[in-house]
mmCIF file of C-alpha atoms and ligand atoms in Angstrom:
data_model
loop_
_atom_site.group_PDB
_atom_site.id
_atom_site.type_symbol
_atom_site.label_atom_id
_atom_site.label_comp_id
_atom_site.label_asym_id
_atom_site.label_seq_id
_atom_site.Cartn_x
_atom_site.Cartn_y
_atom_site.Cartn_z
ATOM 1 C CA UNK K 16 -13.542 12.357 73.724
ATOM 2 C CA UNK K 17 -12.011 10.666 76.914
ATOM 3 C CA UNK K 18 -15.096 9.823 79.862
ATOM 4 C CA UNK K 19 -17.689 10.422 77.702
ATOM 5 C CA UNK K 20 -19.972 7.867 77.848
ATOM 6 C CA UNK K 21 -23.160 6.848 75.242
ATOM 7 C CA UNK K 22 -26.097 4.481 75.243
ATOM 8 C CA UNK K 23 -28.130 3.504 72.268
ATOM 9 C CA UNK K 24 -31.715 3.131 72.808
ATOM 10 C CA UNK K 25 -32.786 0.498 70.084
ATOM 11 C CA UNK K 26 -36.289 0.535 68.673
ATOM 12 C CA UNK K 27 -36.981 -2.756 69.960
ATOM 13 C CA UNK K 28 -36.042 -1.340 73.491
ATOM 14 C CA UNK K 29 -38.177 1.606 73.090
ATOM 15 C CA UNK K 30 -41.171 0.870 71.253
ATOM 16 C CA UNK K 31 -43.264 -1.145 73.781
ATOM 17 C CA UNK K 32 -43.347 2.141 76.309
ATOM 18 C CA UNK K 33 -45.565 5.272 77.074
ATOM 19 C CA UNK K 34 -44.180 8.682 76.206
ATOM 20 C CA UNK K 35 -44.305 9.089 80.002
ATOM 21 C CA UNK K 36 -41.583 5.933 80.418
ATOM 22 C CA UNK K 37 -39.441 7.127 77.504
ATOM 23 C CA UNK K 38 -39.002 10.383 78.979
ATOM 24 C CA UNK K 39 -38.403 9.048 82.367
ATOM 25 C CA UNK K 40 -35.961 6.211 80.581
ATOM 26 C CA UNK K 41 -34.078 8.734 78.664
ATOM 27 C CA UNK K 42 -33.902 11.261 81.845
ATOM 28 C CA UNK K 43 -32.848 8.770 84.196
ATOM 29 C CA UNK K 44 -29.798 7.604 81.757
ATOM 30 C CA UNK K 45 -28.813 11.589 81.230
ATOM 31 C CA UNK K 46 -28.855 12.359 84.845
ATOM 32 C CA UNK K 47 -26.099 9.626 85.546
ATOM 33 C CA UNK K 48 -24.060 11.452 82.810
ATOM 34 C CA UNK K 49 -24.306 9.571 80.051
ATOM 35 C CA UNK K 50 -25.308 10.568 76.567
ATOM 36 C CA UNK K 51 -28.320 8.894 74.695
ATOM 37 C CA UNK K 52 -28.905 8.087 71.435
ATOM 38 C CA UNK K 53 -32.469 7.105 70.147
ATOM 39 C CA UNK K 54 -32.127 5.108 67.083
ATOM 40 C CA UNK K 55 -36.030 6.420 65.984
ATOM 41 C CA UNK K 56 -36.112 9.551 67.381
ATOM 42 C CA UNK K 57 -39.257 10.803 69.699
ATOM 43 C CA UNK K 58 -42.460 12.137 68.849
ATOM 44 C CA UNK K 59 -43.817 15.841 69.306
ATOM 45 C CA UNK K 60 -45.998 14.307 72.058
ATOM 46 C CA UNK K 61 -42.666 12.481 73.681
ATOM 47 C CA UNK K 62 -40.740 15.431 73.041
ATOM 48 C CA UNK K 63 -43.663 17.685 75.031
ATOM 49 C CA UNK K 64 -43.260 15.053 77.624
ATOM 50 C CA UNK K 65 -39.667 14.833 77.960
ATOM 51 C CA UNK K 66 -39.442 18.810 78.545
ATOM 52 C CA UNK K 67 -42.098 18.757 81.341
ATOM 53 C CA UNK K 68 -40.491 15.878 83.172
ATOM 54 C CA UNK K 69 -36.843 17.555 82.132
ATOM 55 C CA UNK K 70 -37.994 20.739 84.111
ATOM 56 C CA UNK K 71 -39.511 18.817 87.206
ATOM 57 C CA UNK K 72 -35.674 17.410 87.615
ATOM 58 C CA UNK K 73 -33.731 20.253 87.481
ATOM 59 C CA UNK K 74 -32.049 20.918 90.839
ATOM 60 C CA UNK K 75 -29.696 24.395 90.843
ATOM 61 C CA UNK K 76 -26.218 22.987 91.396
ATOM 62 C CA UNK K 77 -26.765 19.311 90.236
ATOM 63 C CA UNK K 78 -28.528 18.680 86.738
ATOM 64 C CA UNK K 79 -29.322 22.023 84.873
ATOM 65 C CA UNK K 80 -31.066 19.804 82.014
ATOM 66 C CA UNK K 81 -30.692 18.902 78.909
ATOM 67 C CA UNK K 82 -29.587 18.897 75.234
ATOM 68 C CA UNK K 83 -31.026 17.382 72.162
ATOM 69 C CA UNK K 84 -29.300 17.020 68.610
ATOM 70 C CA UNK K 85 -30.965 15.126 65.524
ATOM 71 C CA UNK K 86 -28.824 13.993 62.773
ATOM 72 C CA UNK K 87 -29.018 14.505 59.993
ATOM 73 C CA UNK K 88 -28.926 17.926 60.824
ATOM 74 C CA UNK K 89 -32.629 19.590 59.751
ATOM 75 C CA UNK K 90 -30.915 22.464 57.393
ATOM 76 C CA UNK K 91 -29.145 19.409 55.333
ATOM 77 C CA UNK K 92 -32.701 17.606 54.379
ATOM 78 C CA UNK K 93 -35.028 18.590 51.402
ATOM 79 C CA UNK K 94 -38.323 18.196 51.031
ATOM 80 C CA UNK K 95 -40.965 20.465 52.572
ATOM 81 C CA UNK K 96 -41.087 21.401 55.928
ATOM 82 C CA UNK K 97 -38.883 20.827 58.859
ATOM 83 C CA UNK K 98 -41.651 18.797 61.217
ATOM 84 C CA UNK K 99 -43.139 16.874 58.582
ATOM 85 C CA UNK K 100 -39.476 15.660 57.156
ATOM 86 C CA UNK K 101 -38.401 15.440 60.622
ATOM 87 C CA UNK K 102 -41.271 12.592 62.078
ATOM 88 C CA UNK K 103 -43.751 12.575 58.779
ATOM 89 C CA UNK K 104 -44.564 8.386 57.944
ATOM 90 C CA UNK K 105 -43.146 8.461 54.707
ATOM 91 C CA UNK K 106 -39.713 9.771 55.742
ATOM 92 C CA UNK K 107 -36.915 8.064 57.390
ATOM 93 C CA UNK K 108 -36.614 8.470 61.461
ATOM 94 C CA UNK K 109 -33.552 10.979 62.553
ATOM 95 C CA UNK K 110 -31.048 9.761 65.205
ATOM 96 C CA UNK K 111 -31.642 11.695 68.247
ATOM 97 C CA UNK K 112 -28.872 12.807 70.702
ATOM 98 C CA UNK K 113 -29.581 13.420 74.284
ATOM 99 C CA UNK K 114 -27.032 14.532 76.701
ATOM 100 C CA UNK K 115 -26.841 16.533 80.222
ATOM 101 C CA UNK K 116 -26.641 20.608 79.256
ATOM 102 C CA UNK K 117 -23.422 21.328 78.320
ATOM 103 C CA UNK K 118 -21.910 18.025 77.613
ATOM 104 C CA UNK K 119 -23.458 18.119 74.125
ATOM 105 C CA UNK K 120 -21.118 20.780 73.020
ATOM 106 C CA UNK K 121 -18.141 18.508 72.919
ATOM 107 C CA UNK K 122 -19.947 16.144 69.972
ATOM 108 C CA UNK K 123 -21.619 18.957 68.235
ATOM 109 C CA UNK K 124 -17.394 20.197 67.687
ATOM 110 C CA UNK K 125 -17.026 16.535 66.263
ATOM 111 C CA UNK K 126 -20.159 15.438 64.740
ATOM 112 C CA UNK K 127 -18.893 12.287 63.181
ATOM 113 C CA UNK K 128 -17.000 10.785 65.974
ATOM 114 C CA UNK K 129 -21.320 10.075 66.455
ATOM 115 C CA UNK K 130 -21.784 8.804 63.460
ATOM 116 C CA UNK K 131 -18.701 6.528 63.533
ATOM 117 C CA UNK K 132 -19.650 5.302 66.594
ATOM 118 C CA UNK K 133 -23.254 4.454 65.692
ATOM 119 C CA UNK K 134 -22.279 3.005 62.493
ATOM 120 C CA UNK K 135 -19.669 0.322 64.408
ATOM 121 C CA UNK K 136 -23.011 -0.322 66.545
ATOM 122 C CA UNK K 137 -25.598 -0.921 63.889
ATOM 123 C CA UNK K 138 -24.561 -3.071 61.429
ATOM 124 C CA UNK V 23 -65.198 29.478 88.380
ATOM 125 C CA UNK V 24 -68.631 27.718 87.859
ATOM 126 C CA UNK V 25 -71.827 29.803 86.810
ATOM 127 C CA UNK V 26 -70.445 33.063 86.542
ATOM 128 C CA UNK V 27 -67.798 31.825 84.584
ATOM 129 C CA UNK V 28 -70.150 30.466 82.069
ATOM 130 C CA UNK V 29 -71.941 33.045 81.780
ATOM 131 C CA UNK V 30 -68.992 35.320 80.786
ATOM 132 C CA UNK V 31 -68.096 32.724 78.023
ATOM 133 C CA UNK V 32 -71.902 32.120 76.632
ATOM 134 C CA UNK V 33 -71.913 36.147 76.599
ATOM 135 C CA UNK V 34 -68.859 36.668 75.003
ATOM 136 C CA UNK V 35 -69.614 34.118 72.337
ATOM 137 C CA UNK V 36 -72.908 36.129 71.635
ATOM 138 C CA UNK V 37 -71.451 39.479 71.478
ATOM 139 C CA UNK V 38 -68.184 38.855 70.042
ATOM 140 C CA UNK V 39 -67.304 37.294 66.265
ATOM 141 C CA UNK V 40 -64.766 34.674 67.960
ATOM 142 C CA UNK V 41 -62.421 34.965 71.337
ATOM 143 C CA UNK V 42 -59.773 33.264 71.069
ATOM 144 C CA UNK V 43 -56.465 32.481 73.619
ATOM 145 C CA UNK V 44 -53.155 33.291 71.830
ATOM 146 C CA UNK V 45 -49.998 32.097 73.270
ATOM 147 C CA UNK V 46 -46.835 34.106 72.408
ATOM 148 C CA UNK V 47 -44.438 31.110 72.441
ATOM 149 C CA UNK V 48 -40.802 30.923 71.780
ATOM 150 C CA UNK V 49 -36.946 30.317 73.131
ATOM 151 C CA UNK V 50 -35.762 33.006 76.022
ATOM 152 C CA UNK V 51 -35.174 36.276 75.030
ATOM 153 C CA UNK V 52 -36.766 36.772 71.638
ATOM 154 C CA UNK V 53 -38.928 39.518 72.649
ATOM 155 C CA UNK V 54 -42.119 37.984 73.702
ATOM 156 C CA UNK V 55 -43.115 40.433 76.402
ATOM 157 C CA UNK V 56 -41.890 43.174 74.581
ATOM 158 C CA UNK V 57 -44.605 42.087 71.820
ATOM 159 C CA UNK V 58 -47.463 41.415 74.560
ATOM 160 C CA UNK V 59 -46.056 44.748 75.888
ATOM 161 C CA UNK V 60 -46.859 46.660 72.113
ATOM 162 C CA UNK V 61 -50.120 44.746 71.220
ATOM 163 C CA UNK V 62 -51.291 46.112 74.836
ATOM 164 C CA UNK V 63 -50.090 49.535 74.094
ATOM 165 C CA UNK V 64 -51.624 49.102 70.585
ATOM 166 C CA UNK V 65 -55.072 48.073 70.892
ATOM 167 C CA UNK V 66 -55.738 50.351 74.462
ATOM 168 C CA UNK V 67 -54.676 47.398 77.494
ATOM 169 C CA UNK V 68 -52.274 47.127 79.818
ATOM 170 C CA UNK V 69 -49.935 44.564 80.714
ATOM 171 C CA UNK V 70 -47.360 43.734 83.209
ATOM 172 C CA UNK V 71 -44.426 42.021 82.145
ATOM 173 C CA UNK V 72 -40.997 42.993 82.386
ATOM 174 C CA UNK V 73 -38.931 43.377 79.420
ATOM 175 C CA UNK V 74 -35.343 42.194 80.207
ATOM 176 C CA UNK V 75 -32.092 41.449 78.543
ATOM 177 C CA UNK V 76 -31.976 38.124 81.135
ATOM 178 C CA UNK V 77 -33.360 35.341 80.488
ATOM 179 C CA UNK V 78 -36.226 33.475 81.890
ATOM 180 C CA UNK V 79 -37.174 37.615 83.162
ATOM 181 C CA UNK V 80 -40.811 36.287 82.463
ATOM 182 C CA UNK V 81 -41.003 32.907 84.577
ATOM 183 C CA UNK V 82 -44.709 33.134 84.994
ATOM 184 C CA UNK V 83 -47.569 33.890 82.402
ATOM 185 C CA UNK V 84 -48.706 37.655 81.392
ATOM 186 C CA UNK V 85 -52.358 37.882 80.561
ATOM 187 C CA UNK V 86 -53.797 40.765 78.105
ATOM 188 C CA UNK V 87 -56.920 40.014 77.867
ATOM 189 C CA UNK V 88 -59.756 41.077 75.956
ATOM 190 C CA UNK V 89 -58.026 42.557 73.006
ATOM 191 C CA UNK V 90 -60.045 43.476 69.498
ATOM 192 C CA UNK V 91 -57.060 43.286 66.936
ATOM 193 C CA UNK V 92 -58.825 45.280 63.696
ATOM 194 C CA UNK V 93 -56.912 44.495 60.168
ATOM 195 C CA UNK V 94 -56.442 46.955 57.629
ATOM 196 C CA UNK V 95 -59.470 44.966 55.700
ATOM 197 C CA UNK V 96 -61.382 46.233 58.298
ATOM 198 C CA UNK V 97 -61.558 41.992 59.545
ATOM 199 C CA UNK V 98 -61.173 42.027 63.354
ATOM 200 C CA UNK V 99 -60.452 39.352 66.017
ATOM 201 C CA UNK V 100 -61.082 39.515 70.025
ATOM 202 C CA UNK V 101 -58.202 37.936 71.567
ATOM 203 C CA UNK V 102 -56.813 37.021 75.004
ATOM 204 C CA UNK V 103 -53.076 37.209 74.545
ATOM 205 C CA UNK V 104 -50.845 35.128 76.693
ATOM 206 C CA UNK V 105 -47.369 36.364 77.438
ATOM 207 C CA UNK V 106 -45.518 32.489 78.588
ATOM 208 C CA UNK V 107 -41.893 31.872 79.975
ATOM 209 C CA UNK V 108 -39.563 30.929 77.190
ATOM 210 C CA UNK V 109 -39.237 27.903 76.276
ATOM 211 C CA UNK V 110 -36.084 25.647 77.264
ATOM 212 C CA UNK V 111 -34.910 22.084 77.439
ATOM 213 C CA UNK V 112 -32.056 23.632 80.176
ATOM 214 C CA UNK V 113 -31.896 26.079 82.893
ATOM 215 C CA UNK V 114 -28.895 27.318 84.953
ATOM 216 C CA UNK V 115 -28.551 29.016 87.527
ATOM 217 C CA UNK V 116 -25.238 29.955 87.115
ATOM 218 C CA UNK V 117 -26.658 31.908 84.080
ATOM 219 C CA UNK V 118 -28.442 34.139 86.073
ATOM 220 C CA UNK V 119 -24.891 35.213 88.338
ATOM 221 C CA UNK V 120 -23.874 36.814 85.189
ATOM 222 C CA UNK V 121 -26.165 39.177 85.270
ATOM 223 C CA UNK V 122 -24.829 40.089 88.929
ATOM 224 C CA UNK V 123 -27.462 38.506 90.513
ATOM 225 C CA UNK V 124 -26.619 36.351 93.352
ATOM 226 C CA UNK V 125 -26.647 33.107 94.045
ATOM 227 C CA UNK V 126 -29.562 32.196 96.539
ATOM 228 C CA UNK V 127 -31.339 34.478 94.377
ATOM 229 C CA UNK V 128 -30.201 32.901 90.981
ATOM 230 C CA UNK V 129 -31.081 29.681 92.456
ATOM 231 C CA UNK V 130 -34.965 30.968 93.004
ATOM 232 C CA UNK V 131 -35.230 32.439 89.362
ATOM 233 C CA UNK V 132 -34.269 28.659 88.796
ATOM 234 C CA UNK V 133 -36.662 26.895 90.052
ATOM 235 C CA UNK V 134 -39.070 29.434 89.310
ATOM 236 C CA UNK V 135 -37.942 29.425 85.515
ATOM 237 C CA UNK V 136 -38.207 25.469 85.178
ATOM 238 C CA UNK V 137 -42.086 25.297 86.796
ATOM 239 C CA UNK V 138 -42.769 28.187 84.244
ATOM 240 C CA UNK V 139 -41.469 26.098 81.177
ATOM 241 C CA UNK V 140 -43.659 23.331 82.516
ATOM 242 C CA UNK V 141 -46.929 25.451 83.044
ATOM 243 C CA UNK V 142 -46.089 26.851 79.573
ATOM 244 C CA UNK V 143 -46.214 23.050 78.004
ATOM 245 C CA UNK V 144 -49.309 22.478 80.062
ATOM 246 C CA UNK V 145 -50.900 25.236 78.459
ATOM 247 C CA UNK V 146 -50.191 24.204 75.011
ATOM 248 C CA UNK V 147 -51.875 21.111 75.596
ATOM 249 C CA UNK V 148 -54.858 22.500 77.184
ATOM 250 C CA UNK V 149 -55.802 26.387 77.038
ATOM 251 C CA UNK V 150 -54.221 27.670 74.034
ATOM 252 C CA UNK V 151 -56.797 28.077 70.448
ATOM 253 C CA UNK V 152 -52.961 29.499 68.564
ATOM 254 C CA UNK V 153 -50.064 30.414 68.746
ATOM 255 C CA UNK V 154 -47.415 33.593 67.895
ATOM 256 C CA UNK V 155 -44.001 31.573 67.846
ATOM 257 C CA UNK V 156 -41.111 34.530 68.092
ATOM 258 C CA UNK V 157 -37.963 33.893 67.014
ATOM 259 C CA UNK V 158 -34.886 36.314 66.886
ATOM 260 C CA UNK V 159 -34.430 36.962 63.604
ATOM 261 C CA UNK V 160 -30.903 37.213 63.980
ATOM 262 C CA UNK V 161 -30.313 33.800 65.647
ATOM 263 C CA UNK V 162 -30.198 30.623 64.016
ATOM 264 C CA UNK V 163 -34.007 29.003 63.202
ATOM 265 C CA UNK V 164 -32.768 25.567 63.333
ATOM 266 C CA UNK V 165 -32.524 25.356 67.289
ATOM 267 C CA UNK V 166 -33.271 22.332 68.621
ATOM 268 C CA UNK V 167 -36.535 23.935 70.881
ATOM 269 C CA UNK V 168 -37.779 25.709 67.625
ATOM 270 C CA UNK V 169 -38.084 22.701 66.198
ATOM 271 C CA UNK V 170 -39.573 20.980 68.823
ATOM 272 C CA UNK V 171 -42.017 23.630 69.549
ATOM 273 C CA UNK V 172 -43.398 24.027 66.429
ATOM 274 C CA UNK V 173 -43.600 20.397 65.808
ATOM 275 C CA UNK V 174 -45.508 20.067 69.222
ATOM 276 C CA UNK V 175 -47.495 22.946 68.178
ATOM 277 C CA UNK V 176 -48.368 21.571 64.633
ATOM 278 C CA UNK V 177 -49.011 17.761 66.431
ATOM 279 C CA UNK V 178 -51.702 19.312 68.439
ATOM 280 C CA UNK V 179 -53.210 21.361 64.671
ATOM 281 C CA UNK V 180 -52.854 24.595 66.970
ATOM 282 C CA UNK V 181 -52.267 27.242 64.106
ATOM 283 C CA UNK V 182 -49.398 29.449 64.108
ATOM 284 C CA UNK V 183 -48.326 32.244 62.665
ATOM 285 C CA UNK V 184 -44.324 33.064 63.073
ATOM 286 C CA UNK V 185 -42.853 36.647 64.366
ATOM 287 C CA UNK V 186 -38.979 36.659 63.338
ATOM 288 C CA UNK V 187 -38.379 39.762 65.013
ATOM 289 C CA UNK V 188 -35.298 42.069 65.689
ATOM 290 C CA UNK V 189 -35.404 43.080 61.921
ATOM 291 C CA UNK V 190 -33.691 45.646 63.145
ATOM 292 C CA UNK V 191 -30.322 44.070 63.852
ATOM 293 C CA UNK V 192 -27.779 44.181 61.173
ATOM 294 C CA UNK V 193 -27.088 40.576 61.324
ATOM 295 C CA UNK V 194 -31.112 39.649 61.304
ATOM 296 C CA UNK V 195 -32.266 36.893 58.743
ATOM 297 C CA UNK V 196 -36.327 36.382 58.762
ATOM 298 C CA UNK V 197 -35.743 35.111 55.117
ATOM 299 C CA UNK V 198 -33.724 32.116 56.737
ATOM 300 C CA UNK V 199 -36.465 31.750 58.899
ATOM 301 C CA UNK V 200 -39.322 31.340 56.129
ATOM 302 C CA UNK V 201 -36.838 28.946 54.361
ATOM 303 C CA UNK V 202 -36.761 26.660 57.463
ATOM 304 C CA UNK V 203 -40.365 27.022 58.053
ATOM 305 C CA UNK V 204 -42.101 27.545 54.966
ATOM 306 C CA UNK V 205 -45.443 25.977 56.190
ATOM 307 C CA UNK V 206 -46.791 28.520 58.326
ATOM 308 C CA UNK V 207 -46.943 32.449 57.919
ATOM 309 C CA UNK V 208 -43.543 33.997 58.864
ATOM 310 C CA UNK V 209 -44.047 37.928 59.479
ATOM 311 C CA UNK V 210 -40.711 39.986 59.990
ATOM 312 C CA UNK V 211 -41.031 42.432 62.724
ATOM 313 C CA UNK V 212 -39.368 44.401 64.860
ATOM 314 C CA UNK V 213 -41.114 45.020 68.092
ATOM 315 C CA UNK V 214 -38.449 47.776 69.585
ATOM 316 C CA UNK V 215 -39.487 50.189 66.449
ATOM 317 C CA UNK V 216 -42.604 48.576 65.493
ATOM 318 C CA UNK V 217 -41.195 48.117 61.585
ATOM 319 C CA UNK V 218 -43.511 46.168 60.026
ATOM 320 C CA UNK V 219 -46.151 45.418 63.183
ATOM 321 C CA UNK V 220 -49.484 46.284 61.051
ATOM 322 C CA UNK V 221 -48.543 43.307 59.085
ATOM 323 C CA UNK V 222 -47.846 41.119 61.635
ATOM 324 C CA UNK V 223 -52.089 42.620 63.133
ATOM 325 C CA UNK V 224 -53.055 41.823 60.168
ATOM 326 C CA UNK V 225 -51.894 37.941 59.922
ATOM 327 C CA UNK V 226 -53.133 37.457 63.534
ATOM 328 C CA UNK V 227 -56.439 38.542 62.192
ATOM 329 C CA UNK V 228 -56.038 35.995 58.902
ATOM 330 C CA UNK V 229 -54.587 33.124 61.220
ATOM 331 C CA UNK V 230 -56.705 33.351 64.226
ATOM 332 C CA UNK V 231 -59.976 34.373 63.321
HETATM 333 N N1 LIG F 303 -32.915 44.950 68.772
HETATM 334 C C1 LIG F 303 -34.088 44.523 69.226
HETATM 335 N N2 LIG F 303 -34.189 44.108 70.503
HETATM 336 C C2 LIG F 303 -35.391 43.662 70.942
HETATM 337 C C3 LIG F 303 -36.542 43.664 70.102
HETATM 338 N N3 LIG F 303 -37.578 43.161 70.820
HETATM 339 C C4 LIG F 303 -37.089 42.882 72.060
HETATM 340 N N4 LIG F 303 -35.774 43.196 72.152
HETATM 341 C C5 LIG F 303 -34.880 43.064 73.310
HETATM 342 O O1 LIG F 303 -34.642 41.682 73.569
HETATM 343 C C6 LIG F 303 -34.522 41.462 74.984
HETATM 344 C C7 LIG F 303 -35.519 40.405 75.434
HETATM 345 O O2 LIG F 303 -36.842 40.932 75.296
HETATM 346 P P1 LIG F 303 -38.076 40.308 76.089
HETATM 347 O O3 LIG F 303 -39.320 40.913 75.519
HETATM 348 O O4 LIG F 303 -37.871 40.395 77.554
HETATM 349 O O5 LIG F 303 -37.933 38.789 75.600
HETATM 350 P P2 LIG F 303 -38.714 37.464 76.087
HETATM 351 O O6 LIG F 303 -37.753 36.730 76.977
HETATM 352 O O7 LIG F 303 -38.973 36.699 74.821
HETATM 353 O O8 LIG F 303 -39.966 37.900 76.778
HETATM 354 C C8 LIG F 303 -34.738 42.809 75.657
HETATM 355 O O9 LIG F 303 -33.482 43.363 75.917
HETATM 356 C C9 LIG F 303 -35.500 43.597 74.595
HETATM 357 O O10 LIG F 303 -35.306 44.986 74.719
HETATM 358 C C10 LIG F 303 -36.400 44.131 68.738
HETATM 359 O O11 LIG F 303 -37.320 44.161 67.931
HETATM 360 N N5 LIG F 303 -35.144 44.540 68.376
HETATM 361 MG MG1 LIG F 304 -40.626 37.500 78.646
#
């Protein structure tokens, strides 16, 4: 995992903005090549947002976009459905993991080298 | 625009039961315009878009418009069916050259592709009444942009009705896809034989009536 470098976006950090900043916060971290991870996840709204302003920044040759993993993964939860396990009130947020395209594929090979390194960040 | 425009919409809601705008969401390649392509065919419309084994073939939206679905109960719907751009969180060009198509031109599909994603989000928010969401039945559900899609979709109470199509493929699943989504209606189809596609008309008549 040499050069691969990760911020975590804390709830505190995140919760006072608009889904408008949080995409524009996460995209602007991404494009410099650096992987995000959002303690609480995003909303469908933020997540509608994020793809809008994801496709306004794509320029051929330089940032081709991105890629988003939740943990844990959706197949592994129970309940009813996806969505409303994923972001309903009563259930626990999912760690979201946002890289540049094609960097993502080198933690999805190694999923717990994320959650070892979140769990020596959050104590 | 304006007066006429009105008029057409007080007219239509007069003379027809409901008219509603279906999108035919979904990630590239799952056979979206191939669908638009059969429900035009179908119910006596045309439509334009190109069905292609490259993605992002459809980067802007295909209208059918003016369709009366009629369900084997004899319940009918009039429908406006829009064909949009697959949905994607990336988009490289480089993809594209694989297909033999060359750079400066991969490089236009590009930026073509990415606007329509965007337009296709806009939509959602704004000029869509449902949704078809298609899935290949022989992919995995749980990608990321299914789940975000139909999240966004059920966030904005749009209903939705799910196609897991290419039933034809040995290695298709649709019963993996109603596991992962068993809130909404999941119809198996395939829309290069048409298995199944009187069931699927007959959910878009339940679901978007
Ligand atoms: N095997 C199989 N292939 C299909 C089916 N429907 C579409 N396809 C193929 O999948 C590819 C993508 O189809 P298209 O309609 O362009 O997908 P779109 O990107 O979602 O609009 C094309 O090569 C189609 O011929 C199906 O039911 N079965
Ligand atoms: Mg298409």
């Amino acid at each position: 995992m040499d050069g691969v470098r990760i911020d975590l976006i804390s709830q505190d950090r995140f919760v006072m903005l608009s889904a408008h900043e949080k995409a524009a916060l996460v995209l602007s971290i991404v494009r410099s090549g650096t992987i995000v991870i959002l303690e609480n996840g995003l909303t469908p709204e933020e997540q509608a947002e994020l793809i809008e302003m994801t496709m306004s920044e794509i320029m051929p040759g330089e940032f081709s976009g991105i890629e988003i993993e939740t943990y844990p993964a959706p197949s592994k939860v129970r309940g009813k459905g996806v969505f409303s396990r994923l972001l309903g009130q009563d259930n626990p947020p999912r760690l979201t993991v946002i890289g540049p395209a094609n960097q993502i594929k080198t933690i999805r090979k190694d999923p717990d080298m994320i959650s070892a390194w979140v769990s020596s960040q959050i104590e | 625009m304006g007066f006429g425009e009105s008029i057409t919409r007080v007219l239509n809601r007069l003379f027809y039961k409901k008219h509603v705008r279906i999108g035919i969401y979904g990630p590239p390649n799952a056979g979206k315009t191939t669908l638009a392509t059969r429900i035009a065919r179908d119910w006596g419309a045309t439509s334009e878009g190109k069905i292609s084994p490259i993605p992002h073939e459809t980067r802007s939206a295909g209208k059918v418009e003016n369709l009366e679905i009629i369900a084997g109960n004899g319940h009918s719907v009039t429908l406006d069916i829009v064909d949009t751009p697959g949905v994607a969180t990336k988009v490289d060009y480089a993809e594209f050259m694989e297909y033999g198509i060359g750079k400066e031109e991969a490089i236009a599909r590009a930026r073509e592709a990415t606007e329509g994603v965007a337009e296709a989000m806009h939509w959602l928010r704004e000029d869509i009444d449902g949704v078809i969401y298609m899935m290949d039945a022989a992919e995995d559900p749980f990608m990321q942009v299914n789940i975000m899609m139909i999240g966004i979709i059920e966030s904005r109470n749009l209903p939705v009705l799910i196609a897991a199509n290419k039933i034809d493929l040995p290695d298709a699943n649709p019963q993996h896809i109603k596991r992962a989504f068993p809130q909404h209606p999941v119809i198996p189809i395939s829309c290069r034989d048409g298995t199944r596609i009187d069931e699927l008309y007959d959910a878009i008549v339940q679901t978007f009536r």
